Coordinates of C-alpha atoms in Angstrom, one line a residue:
Chain G
M8 CA -4.1 -107.7 45.9
R9 CA -5.8 -105.7 48.7
L10 CA -5.7 -107.0 52.2
V11 CA -6.8 -106.0 55.9
I12 CA -4.6 -107.1 58.7
A13 CA -5.6 -107.8 62.4
E14 CA -2.6 -107.6 64.5
D15 CA -2.1 -105.9 67.7
N16 CA 1.7 -105.9 67.9
V17 CA 2.7 -102.6 66.2
L18 CA 6.1 -103.8 65.5
L19 CA 4.8 -106.9 63.5
A20 CA 2.0 -104.9 61.8
E21 CA 4.7 -102.5 60.4
G22 CA 6.9 -105.2 59.3
L23 CA 4.3 -107.0 57.4
Q24 CA 3.3 -103.8 55.8
L25 CA 6.8 -103.2 54.6
I26 CA 7.2 -106.6 53.3
L27 CA 3.9 -106.5 51.5
A28 CA 4.5 -103.1 50.1
R29 CA 7.7 -104.5 48.4
H30 CA 5.6 -107.2 46.9
H31 CA 2.9 -104.9 45.5
V32 CA 0.2 -105.8 48.1
E33 CA -2.0 -103.0 49.3
V34 CA -2.9 -103.0 52.9
L35 CA -6.2 -101.2 53.3
R36 CA -6.5 -101.2 57.1
V37 CA -4.8 -102.4 60.2
V38 CA -7.2 -103.3 63.0
E39 CA -6.3 -104.6 66.5
T40 CA -9.5 -106.4 67.6
A41 CA -11.9 -109.1 66.3
D42 CA -14.7 -106.7 66.0
G43 CA -12.4 -104.3 64.1
L44 CA -11.7 -107.1 61.6
L45 CA -15.4 -108.0 61.0
A46 CA -16.0 -104.4 60.4
A47 CA -13.1 -104.0 58.1
V48 CA -14.1 -106.8 56.0
E49 CA -17.6 -105.4 55.5
E50 CA -16.4 -102.0 54.9
C51 CA -13.2 -102.4 52.9
A52 CA -14.3 -105.5 50.8
P53 CA -10.6 -106.7 50.6
D54 CA -9.3 -109.8 48.8
A55 CA -8.0 -111.4 51.8
A56 CA -7.1 -111.1 55.5
I57 CA -4.1 -111.8 57.7
V58 CA -5.1 -112.5 61.2
D59 CA -3.2 -113.0 64.6
V60 CA -4.7 -115.6 66.9
R61 CA -4.4 -113.6 70.1
L62 CA -6.0 -110.2 70.1
P63 CA -6.9 -107.8 72.8
P64 CA -8.6 -107.5 75.0
S65 CA -8.2 -111.0 76.5
F66 CA -5.3 -112.2 74.3
R67 CA -6.7 -115.6 74.0
D68 CA -7.9 -116.9 70.7
E69 CA -10.3 -114.1 69.6
G70 CA -8.5 -113.8 66.2
L71 CA -9.2 -117.5 65.4
R72 CA -12.6 -117.2 66.3
A73 CA -13.1 -114.0 64.3
A74 CA -11.5 -115.5 61.3
I75 CA -14.0 -118.5 61.5
A76 CA -16.9 -116.1 61.9
V77 CA -15.8 -114.2 58.9
R78 CA -15.6 -117.6 56.8
R79 CA -19.1 -118.7 58.1
R80 CA -20.3 -115.2 57.0
R81 CA -18.6 -115.2 53.6
E82 CA -17.7 -118.7 52.5
G83 CA -14.3 -119.2 51.2
F84 CA -13.2 -115.7 52.2
P85 CA -9.4 -116.1 52.0
I86 CA -7.8 -115.8 55.6
L87 CA -4.3 -116.4 56.5
V88 CA -4.1 -117.0 60.4
L89 CA -0.7 -116.2 62.0
S90 CA 0.4 -117.2 65.4
Q91 CA 3.3 -117.6 67.8
Y92 CA 2.2 -121.3 68.4
I93 CA 0.5 -124.0 66.2
E94 CA -2.2 -125.8 67.7
Q95 CA -3.7 -128.8 65.8
A96 CA -7.2 -128.2 67.2
Y97 CA -7.1 -124.9 65.7
A98 CA -6.1 -126.0 62.4
T99 CA -9.1 -128.3 62.4
E100 CA -11.5 -125.7 63.5
L101 CA -10.2 -123.4 60.7
L102 CA -10.5 -126.3 58.2
S103 CA -14.0 -126.8 59.2
T104 CA -14.9 -123.7 57.5
G105 CA -13.8 -125.3 54.2
H106 CA -10.5 -126.1 52.8
H107 CA -10.3 -123.2 50.2
G108 CA -8.5 -120.1 50.9
V109 CA -7.3 -120.9 54.4
G110 CA -3.9 -120.6 55.7
Y111 CA -2.4 -121.2 59.2
L112 CA 1.4 -120.3 59.7
L113 CA 3.8 -119.7 62.7
K114 CA 4.7 -115.9 62.8
D115 CA 8.5 -117.0 62.2
R116 CA 7.6 -117.8 58.6
V117 CA 7.2 -114.1 57.9
G118 CA 10.9 -113.8 58.0
R119 CA 11.1 -116.2 55.1
V120 CA 9.7 -113.5 52.8
A121 CA 9.5 -115.0 49.5
E122 CA 8.0 -118.1 50.9
F123 CA 5.6 -116.1 53.0
V124 CA 4.2 -114.1 50.2
D125 CA 4.0 -117.1 48.0
A126 CA 1.7 -118.8 50.8
L127 CA -0.3 -115.6 51.1
R128 CA -0.9 -115.5 47.2
S129 CA -1.9 -119.3 47.2
V130 CA -4.4 -118.6 50.0
A131 CA -5.9 -115.6 48.3
A132 CA -6.2 -117.6 45.2
G133 CA -8.3 -120.2 47.1
G134 CA -5.4 -122.6 48.1
L135 CA -4.5 -124.1 51.4
A136 CA -1.3 -123.2 53.3
L137 CA -0.7 -125.0 56.5
D138 CA 2.5 -124.7 58.7
A139 CA 4.8 -127.9 58.6
E140 CA 4.7 -127.6 62.3
V141 CA 1.1 -128.9 62.2
I142 CA 2.3 -132.3 60.7
T143 CA 5.2 -132.4 63.0
Q144 CA 2.8 -132.2 66.1
V145 CA 0.6 -134.9 64.7
V146 CA 3.8 -137.0 64.0
R147 CA 4.9 -136.5 67.5
R148 CA 1.7 -137.7 69.1
R149 CA 0.3 -140.5 66.9
D150 CA 1.7 -143.5 65.7
D151 CA -0.8 -144.7 63.3
P152 CA -0.3 -144.4 59.5
L153 CA 2.3 -141.9 60.2
E154 CA 4.7 -144.6 61.6
A155 CA 4.7 -146.1 58.2
L156 CA 6.0 -142.7 56.4
T157 CA 9.7 -142.2 56.1
P158 CA 11.2 -139.0 57.3
R159 CA 11.6 -137.7 53.8
E160 CA 7.8 -138.7 52.8
R161 CA 6.8 -136.8 56.1
E162 CA 8.9 -133.6 54.8
V163 CA 7.1 -134.0 51.5
L164 CA 3.7 -134.2 53.2
G165 CA 4.5 -131.1 55.2
L166 CA 5.3 -129.1 52.0
M167 CA 2.1 -130.4 50.4
A168 CA 0.2 -129.1 53.6
E169 CA 1.8 -125.8 53.0
G170 CA 0.0 -125.7 49.6
L171 CA 3.0 -126.2 47.4
D172 CA 2.9 -127.8 44.1
N173 CA 5.3 -130.7 43.1
A174 CA 7.6 -128.4 41.1
T175 CA 8.1 -126.1 44.2
I176 CA 8.5 -129.0 46.4
A177 CA 11.1 -130.4 44.3
A178 CA 13.0 -127.2 44.0
R179 CA 12.7 -126.7 47.9
L180 CA 14.0 -130.2 48.7
R181 CA 16.6 -130.1 45.7
V182 CA 15.4 -133.4 44.2
S183 CA 13.8 -134.0 40.7
D184 CA 10.2 -133.8 40.1
N185 CA 10.1 -137.4 39.4
A186 CA 11.4 -138.1 42.8
V187 CA 8.7 -135.9 44.5
H188 CA 6.3 -137.5 42.3
K189 CA 7.3 -141.0 43.7
H190 CA 7.4 -139.8 47.3
I191 CA 3.7 -138.5 46.9
G192 CA 2.6 -141.8 45.5
H193 CA 4.0 -143.6 48.5
V194 CA 2.4 -141.2 50.9
F195 CA -1.1 -141.6 49.3
A196 CA -0.5 -145.4 49.3
K197 CA 0.5 -145.5 52.9
L198 CA -2.4 -143.4 54.0
G199 CA -4.9 -145.7 52.0
L200 CA -6.1 -142.9 49.5
A201 CA -7.3 -144.4 46.4
A202 CA -6.5 -142.9 43.0
G203 CA -8.7 -140.0 41.9
D204 CA -8.5 -136.2 41.6
P205 CA -5.0 -135.5 42.6
G206 CA -5.8 -132.1 44.1
H207 CA -8.3 -133.5 46.2
R208 CA -6.2 -136.3 47.4
R209 CA -3.6 -133.7 48.4
V210 CA -5.9 -132.3 50.6
L211 CA -7.4 -135.5 52.2
A212 CA -3.7 -136.5 52.7
V213 CA -3.3 -133.5 54.8
L214 CA -6.6 -133.9 56.4
T215 CA -5.8 -137.4 57.4
Y216 CA -3.2 -135.9 59.7
L217 CA -5.5 -133.2 61.0
D218 CA -7.7 -136.0 62.2
A219 CA -10.5 -134.1 60.5
L220 CA -11.7 -137.3 58.8
P221 CA -14.5 -139.3 60.1
R222 CA -13.0 -142.4 61.8
Chain U
M18 CA -26.3 -164.1 102.0
Y19 CA -27.7 -164.8 105.3
G20 CA -25.1 -166.0 107.8
T21 CA -21.9 -165.0 105.8
N22 CA -21.7 -161.7 107.7
A23 CA -22.1 -163.7 110.9
L24 CA -19.6 -166.3 109.9
R25 CA -17.1 -163.7 108.7
A26 CA -17.5 -161.9 112.1
G27 CA -17.2 -165.0 114.1
G28 CA -14.1 -166.0 112.0
F29 CA -12.5 -162.5 112.8
L30 CA -13.3 -162.8 116.3
V31 CA -11.9 -166.3 116.7
G32 CA -8.8 -165.2 114.8
N33 CA -8.5 -162.3 117.2
L34 CA -8.6 -164.8 120.2
F35 CA -5.5 -166.4 118.9
A36 CA -3.9 -163.1 118.1
A37 CA -4.8 -162.1 121.8
L38 CA -3.3 -165.4 123.0
G39 CA -0.2 -164.8 120.9
G40 CA 0.0 -161.1 121.7
V41 CA 0.6 -161.9 125.5
F42 CA 3.8 -163.6 124.3
L43 CA 4.8 -160.8 122.1
L44 CA 4.6 -158.5 125.0
P45 CA 8.3 -158.4 125.6
R46 CA 8.9 -157.7 122.1
P47 CA 6.9 -155.1 120.8
A48 CA 8.8 -154.7 117.6
M49 CA 6.7 -157.6 116.4
A50 CA 3.3 -155.9 117.0
P51 CA 3.1 -153.7 113.9
G52 CA 3.2 -156.8 111.5
W53 CA 1.0 -158.7 113.7
A54 CA -1.7 -155.8 113.6
D55 CA -1.3 -155.3 109.8
R56 CA -2.4 -159.0 109.3
R57 CA -5.4 -158.4 111.4
R58 CA -6.1 -155.1 109.6
A59 CA -6.0 -156.8 106.3
R60 CA -8.2 -159.5 107.6
A61 CA -10.7 -157.0 109.0
R62 CA -10.9 -155.2 105.6
R63 CA -11.5 -158.5 103.6
W64 CA -14.1 -159.8 106.1
L65 CA -15.7 -156.8 107.6
G66 CA -15.1 -154.3 104.9
T67 CA -13.6 -151.7 107.4
P68 CA -10.9 -149.5 105.9
A69 CA -7.3 -150.8 106.5
E70 CA -6.0 -147.5 108.0
S71 CA -2.5 -148.3 109.5
S72 CA -1.8 -146.9 112.9
P73 CA 1.5 -146.8 115.0
T74 CA 0.9 -150.3 116.6
T75 CA 2.5 -150.5 120.1
R76 CA 2.7 -152.6 123.1
R77 CA -0.5 -150.9 124.3
W78 CA -2.4 -152.2 121.3
L79 CA -1.2 -155.9 122.2
L80 CA -2.4 -155.4 125.7
V81 CA -5.8 -153.8 124.9
N82 CA -6.4 -156.7 122.1
A83 CA -5.5 -159.4 124.6
V84 CA -7.8 -158.1 127.4
T85 CA -10.8 -157.5 125.1
G86 CA -10.1 -160.0 122.0
A87 CA -9.8 -163.0 124.2
P88 CA -13.4 -162.8 125.7
A89 CA -15.0 -161.7 122.5
G90 CA -13.1 -164.4 120.6
L91 CA -14.2 -167.1 123.3
L92 CA -17.7 -165.8 122.9
A93 CA -17.7 -166.2 119.2
L94 CA -16.1 -169.6 119.4
L95 CA -18.8 -170.8 121.8
V96 CA -21.7 -169.5 119.8
L97 CA -20.3 -170.8 116.6
A98 CA -19.5 -174.3 118.2
N99 CA -22.8 -174.7 119.8
I100 CA -25.0 -173.9 116.7
I101 CA -23.1 -176.8 115.2
V102 CA -23.7 -178.9 118.3
G103 CA -27.5 -178.0 118.1
V104 CA -27.6 -179.0 114.6
I105 CA -26.0 -182.4 115.1
G106 CA -28.0 -182.9 118.2
M107 CA -31.3 -182.3 116.5
T108 CA -30.6 -184.5 113.5
A109 CA -28.1 -187.2 114.6
W110 CA -28.4 -187.7 118.2
W111 CA -29.8 -191.2 117.7
A112 CA -26.6 -192.1 116.0
L113 CA -24.4 -191.6 119.1
P114 CA -24.1 -193.8 122.1
A115 CA -26.3 -192.7 125.0
A116 CA -23.3 -191.7 127.1
N117 CA -21.9 -189.4 124.3
R118 CA -24.9 -187.8 123.1
P119 CA -24.5 -183.9 122.6
R120 CA -26.0 -181.8 125.4
L121 CA -28.0 -178.9 124.4
W122 CA -28.6 -175.5 126.6
V123 CA -25.3 -176.2 128.0
D124 CA -26.3 -179.4 130.0
L125 CA -29.5 -180.9 128.9
R126 CA -29.1 -184.3 127.4
I127 CA -31.2 -185.5 124.4
D128 CA -33.4 -188.6 125.0
G129 CA -35.7 -188.4 122.1
W130 CA -37.1 -186.5 119.1
G131 CA -39.1 -184.3 121.4
D132 CA -36.0 -183.4 123.4
A133 CA -34.0 -182.9 119.9
L134 CA -36.4 -180.6 118.4
G135 CA -37.9 -179.0 121.6
L136 CA -34.4 -178.0 122.6
G137 CA -32.4 -178.0 119.4
I138 CA -34.6 -175.5 117.3
P139 CA -34.5 -172.8 120.0
Q140 CA -31.0 -173.2 120.6
V141 CA -29.9 -173.0 116.9
L142 CA -32.4 -169.9 116.5
V143 CA -31.2 -168.0 119.6
L144 CA -27.6 -168.7 119.0
G145 CA -28.0 -167.9 115.1
A146 CA -29.6 -164.4 116.3
V147 CA -26.6 -163.9 118.3
A148 CA -24.3 -164.8 115.7
Q149 CA -26.1 -162.4 113.2
Y150 CA -26.7 -159.4 115.3
V151 CA -24.2 -159.5 118.2
L152 CA -20.9 -160.8 116.5
P153 CA -20.7 -158.3 113.7
V154 CA -21.2 -155.5 116.3
L155 CA -18.4 -157.2 118.4
A156 CA -16.1 -157.7 115.6
R157 CA -16.3 -154.1 114.3
A158 CA -15.6 -152.8 117.9
Q159 CA -12.6 -155.2 117.9
A160 CA -11.6 -153.9 114.4
R161 CA -12.0 -150.2 115.5
L162 CA -9.2 -150.8 118.2
L163 CA -6.8 -151.4 115.2
A164 CA -7.8 -148.0 113.7
P165 CA -5.7 -144.9 114.7
S166 CA -7.1 -142.7 117.3
G167 CA -7.8 -138.9 116.2
R168 CA -4.5 -137.8 117.5
E169 CA -2.6 -140.6 116.0
R170 CA -4.3 -139.7 112.7
M171 CA -3.3 -136.0 113.2
A172 CA 0.2 -137.1 114.0
A173 CA 0.3 -139.3 111.0
R174 CA -1.0 -136.5 108.7
M175 CA 1.6 -134.1 110.2
A176 CA 4.5 -136.6 109.4
T177 CA 3.1 -137.0 105.8
L178 CA 2.8 -133.3 105.2
T179 CA 6.2 -132.6 106.5
K180 CA 7.5 -135.3 104.2
T181 CA 5.5 -134.3 101.1
R182 CA 6.5 -130.6 101.8
A183 CA 10.1 -131.7 101.5
D184 CA 9.3 -133.7 98.3
V185 CA 7.4 -130.8 96.9
L186 CA 10.3 -128.4 97.3
D187 CA 12.6 -131.0 95.9
A188 CA 10.3 -131.5 92.9
H189 CA 9.7 -127.9 92.4
G190 CA 13.4 -127.1 92.5
A191 CA 14.2 -129.9 89.9
E192 CA 11.5 -128.4 87.6
L193 CA 13.0 -125.0 87.9
R194 CA 16.3 -126.5 87.1
R195 CA 14.9 -128.3 84.1
I196 CA 13.5 -125.2 82.6
E197 CA 16.7 -123.1 83.2
R198 CA 18.6 -126.0 81.7
D199 CA 16.3 -126.1 78.6
L200 CA 16.5 -122.4 78.0
H201 CA 20.2 -122.4 78.6
D202 CA 21.1 -125.2 76.3
G203 CA 18.4 -124.3 73.6
A204 CA 17.2 -120.8 73.0
Q205 CA 20.1 -119.0 74.8
G206 CA 22.8 -120.9 73.0
R207 CA 21.1 -120.3 69.5
L208 CA 20.8 -116.6 70.3
V209 CA 24.5 -116.4 71.3
A210 CA 25.2 -118.0 67.9
M211 CA 23.1 -115.5 66.1
T212 CA 24.8 -112.4 67.7
M213 CA 28.0 -113.9 66.6
E214 CA 26.7 -114.6 63.0
L215 CA 25.4 -111.1 62.8
A216 CA 28.7 -109.5 64.3
L217 CA 30.7 -111.4 61.6
A218 CA 28.3 -110.5 58.9
R219 CA 28.5 -106.7 59.8
Q220 CA 32.4 -107.0 59.4
A221 CA 32.2 -108.6 56.2
V222 CA 29.2 -106.7 54.6
R223 CA 31.5 -104.1 52.7
D224 CA 34.4 -106.3 51.5
E225 CA 32.7 -109.7 51.2
P226 CA 28.8 -109.3 50.5
D227 CA 28.7 -113.0 49.5
A228 CA 30.1 -114.2 52.9
A229 CA 27.9 -111.6 54.6
E230 CA 24.9 -112.9 53.1
A231 CA 25.7 -116.4 54.0
L232 CA 26.2 -115.3 57.8
I233 CA 23.0 -113.6 57.7
E234 CA 21.3 -116.7 56.3
R235 CA 22.9 -118.7 59.2
A236 CA 21.7 -115.9 61.8
H237 CA 18.2 -116.2 60.4
A238 CA 18.3 -120.0 60.7
S239 CA 19.7 -119.4 64.4
A240 CA 16.7 -117.2 65.2
E241 CA 14.2 -119.5 63.8
A242 CA 15.7 -122.5 65.9
A243 CA 15.7 -120.3 69.1
L244 CA 12.0 -119.4 68.6
S245 CA 11.3 -123.2 67.9
E246 CA 13.1 -124.1 71.0
L247 CA 11.5 -121.3 73.2
R248 CA 8.1 -122.7 72.0
D249 CA 8.7 -126.0 73.2
V250 CA 10.0 -124.8 76.7
V251 CA 6.9 -122.6 77.1
R252 CA 4.8 -125.7 76.1
T253 CA 6.1 -127.6 79.1
I254 CA 5.6 -124.5 81.3
Y255 CA 2.0 -123.5 80.5
P256 CA 0.6 -125.0 77.3
P257 CA -0.8 -121.8 75.1
I258 CA -4.0 -123.5 74.5
L259 CA -4.7 -123.5 78.3
A260 CA -4.1 -119.9 78.3
D261 CA -6.5 -119.5 75.4
R262 CA -9.3 -121.7 76.4
G263 CA -8.9 -123.0 80.0
L264 CA -8.8 -126.6 81.0
P265 CA -12.2 -127.7 79.7
G266 CA -11.4 -126.2 76.4
A267 CA -7.7 -127.4 76.2
L268 CA -9.0 -131.1 77.2
S269 CA -11.6 -131.2 74.5
A270 CA -8.8 -130.4 72.0
V271 CA -6.6 -133.1 73.6
V272 CA -9.5 -135.9 73.6
A273 CA -10.5 -134.7 70.1
R274 CA -7.1 -135.7 68.5
S275 CA -6.5 -138.8 70.9
G276 CA -5.5 -142.0 69.2
V277 CA -7.8 -143.9 71.2
P278 CA -11.4 -142.7 70.9
A279 CA -11.9 -140.9 74.0
R280 CA -14.6 -139.3 76.0
L281 CA -14.4 -136.2 78.1
D282 CA -16.7 -135.7 81.3
V283 CA -15.9 -132.4 82.9
G284 CA -18.0 -131.4 86.2
E285 CA -18.4 -127.9 87.3
L286 CA -14.8 -127.2 88.5
G287 CA -14.9 -123.5 89.3
D288 CA -11.6 -121.5 89.5
V289 CA -8.6 -124.0 89.2
P290 CA -5.1 -122.6 90.1
A291 CA -2.9 -122.4 86.9
A292 CA -0.4 -124.8 88.3
V293 CA -3.0 -127.5 88.9
E294 CA -4.6 -126.8 85.3
T295 CA -1.1 -127.5 83.7
V296 CA -0.5 -130.8 85.6
A297 CA -4.2 -132.1 85.0
Y298 CA -3.6 -131.3 81.2
F299 CA -0.3 -133.0 81.0
T300 CA -1.7 -136.1 83.1
V301 CA -4.5 -136.4 80.3
V302 CA -2.2 -136.0 77.4
E303 CA 0.4 -138.5 78.7
T304 CA -2.1 -141.1 79.9
L305 CA -4.0 -141.0 76.6
T306 CA -0.8 -141.2 74.7
N307 CA 0.4 -144.3 76.6
A308 CA -3.1 -145.6 75.9
T309 CA -2.6 -145.0 72.2
K310 CA 0.9 -146.7 72.1
H311 CA 0.8 -149.6 74.4
S312 CA -2.7 -150.6 75.5
G313 CA -4.5 -151.5 72.2
A314 CA -7.6 -149.8 73.8
T315 CA -10.6 -149.2 71.8
A316 CA -12.0 -146.6 74.1
A317 CA -11.0 -144.2 76.9
T318 CA -12.8 -141.9 79.4
V319 CA -11.5 -138.8 80.9
V320 CA -13.3 -137.5 84.0
L321 CA -12.5 -134.5 85.9
E322 CA -14.3 -133.5 89.1
R323 CA -13.8 -131.7 92.4
A324 CA -13.1 -134.1 95.1
G325 CA -12.2 -133.2 98.8
G326 CA -10.8 -129.8 98.5
G327 CA -9.0 -130.7 95.4
L328 CA -9.1 -131.7 91.6
R329 CA -9.5 -135.4 90.7
V330 CA -8.4 -136.6 87.1
R331 CA -9.3 -140.1 86.0
V332 CA -8.4 -141.7 82.9
T333 CA -9.7 -145.1 82.0
D334 CA -9.0 -147.2 78.9
D335 CA -10.2 -150.8 78.0
G336 CA -7.0 -151.9 77.0
V337 CA -4.7 -154.8 78.0
G338 CA -3.6 -153.3 81.2
G339 CA -0.1 -154.0 82.7
A340 CA 0.9 -150.3 82.6
D341 CA 4.4 -150.0 83.9
E342 CA 5.9 -146.7 85.0
S343 CA 9.4 -147.8 84.5
R344 CA 8.9 -148.6 81.0
G345 CA 7.8 -145.2 79.5
T346 CA 8.8 -141.7 80.7
G347 CA 5.2 -140.6 80.3
L348 CA 3.8 -141.7 83.6
A349 CA 7.0 -141.1 85.6
G350 CA 6.9 -137.4 84.2
V351 CA 3.2 -137.2 85.3
R352 CA 4.2 -138.6 88.6
R353 CA 7.0 -135.9 89.1
R354 CA 4.7 -133.0 88.1
V355 CA 1.9 -134.3 90.5
L356 CA 4.3 -134.7 93.4
A357 CA 5.4 -131.4 92.9
L358 CA 1.9 -130.1 93.8
D359 CA 1.7 -132.3 96.7
G360 CA -0.8 -134.6 94.9
E361 CA -1.2 -138.3 94.4
V362 CA -1.1 -140.6 91.5
T363 CA -2.8 -144.2 91.6
V364 CA -2.2 -146.4 88.6
D365 CA -4.4 -149.5 88.6
S366 CA -3.6 -151.7 85.7
P367 CA -4.0 -155.3 86.2
A368 CA -2.9 -157.8 83.3
G369 CA -6.0 -157.9 81.1
G370 CA -7.1 -154.3 81.9
P371 CA -8.7 -152.0 82.4
T372 CA -6.3 -149.4 83.3
V373 CA -7.4 -146.6 85.5
V374 CA -4.9 -143.7 86.3
T375 CA -6.2 -141.5 89.0
V376 CA -4.5 -138.0 90.0
E377 CA -5.6 -136.0 93.0
L378 CA -4.3 -132.6 93.0
P379 CA -5.0 -130.4 96.1
C380 CA -6.2 -126.9 95.1
G381 CA -6.8 -125.3 98.6
W382 CA -10.5 -125.1 98.0

């Protein structure tokens, strides 16, 4: 896999390169600005990009805007957005550019190297990886279908949002595949998602929380 | 609505006449004056629509009111009574015994329909005109005596400012203490644990690599927990989305994810101080959360505008009303933050709704 990274914090950029090098991911270029990202994607033709939300010069949300701009220009171009904070609005905006090849994770997650690299690979392969914090935020704020979910079901949903498959979720929670399957069934039922394409239903379940579904 | 204005003004003046007479008896006991004056103010607000500004009511007011209120009230009483006499005289004079027939124009007796109409109609018209055009002016002049003078206003404002400044310092201090405590109990504690876990891991790394790895894993978890606690504290100080997008942008996001469908209306705000932005932001977050949880509302509106040298935030929902600050911590938290900036919170939430929460935040504009 070949990557470009948009990250102005030298320490973090170097740390990322070290981690990625150990997992045989080639970093083509590290840029510090939104314009740099747009140029690097055009010039290096990478497979995916890792982008920090806050970039110079104004350290607001240029990275997020740049990521959205890239995906508007190249539909489905895989981008993993990293941030010190998770904002539900940003998740919704990112997902408005499509549900494939998108990730939005806290920077803390980089420290869990194996899981971070898994998320990156899943995004590069067209998957969806959302931080569990996204779900936590929604839980804190709303009391609609979520009230109906048990803590365990929320946990499962959070892991689904991170783009994990049932087997991985089962391993992570140290329960049987069968139990995970049951939890997911309950989540779908409580959210009123009819049977159908399971992959699609997974995304819908996550989107329900992101409020991105038409009311 | 012809006449209601005149009647209300007359009613107020007649009431004032009694107040004036009563006031004379109160003169030796000025402590009763404020309550008395407040009742007149409430009446003035209801009947004349004047603002019910309180002012330090003293013996002086009792005296002034007695001197001016008595004649004005008498005049109103005479005018209103003689309109009634005129109407009765015009229509029912024949039903009364000759000796007791009503007299018009003070002392003219009615002896036939010609008298009744010829004297009665002008009397009712003239007095009606007085009631319509003179009494309201008199009533408002009387009501003005109840309002504070410029100097009293200034003194009251100074007293308020002194008090609110003390409150602001208290609230601000409480906020600083809260932040310090949050950091101390949360992130700092986690980081201390982390340094100890790392120190132990270093000692164990040669002889007991398994134990060392377990300790490093714990240190890692402590670091993640510290980051998470720090994030939470930062959110309460200055939400990152405000830093990223400013107040209108941040509020768009809040409104978009609101449990109650909400509409945002932001006027031209200009430069809003960061502290004010933060409080405005939390006000909207908390009130919309309350509306979602307790009101059963189907729609909410959030309006931000510049008003009188400050920022006004108004959140309206069409729910069941009856919002109670003591029930949730949300509104109380908003009040605490608003007071820390010398602002004002008004919650209007009658049973049956709608609920309107208005926050005024001075900006020094």
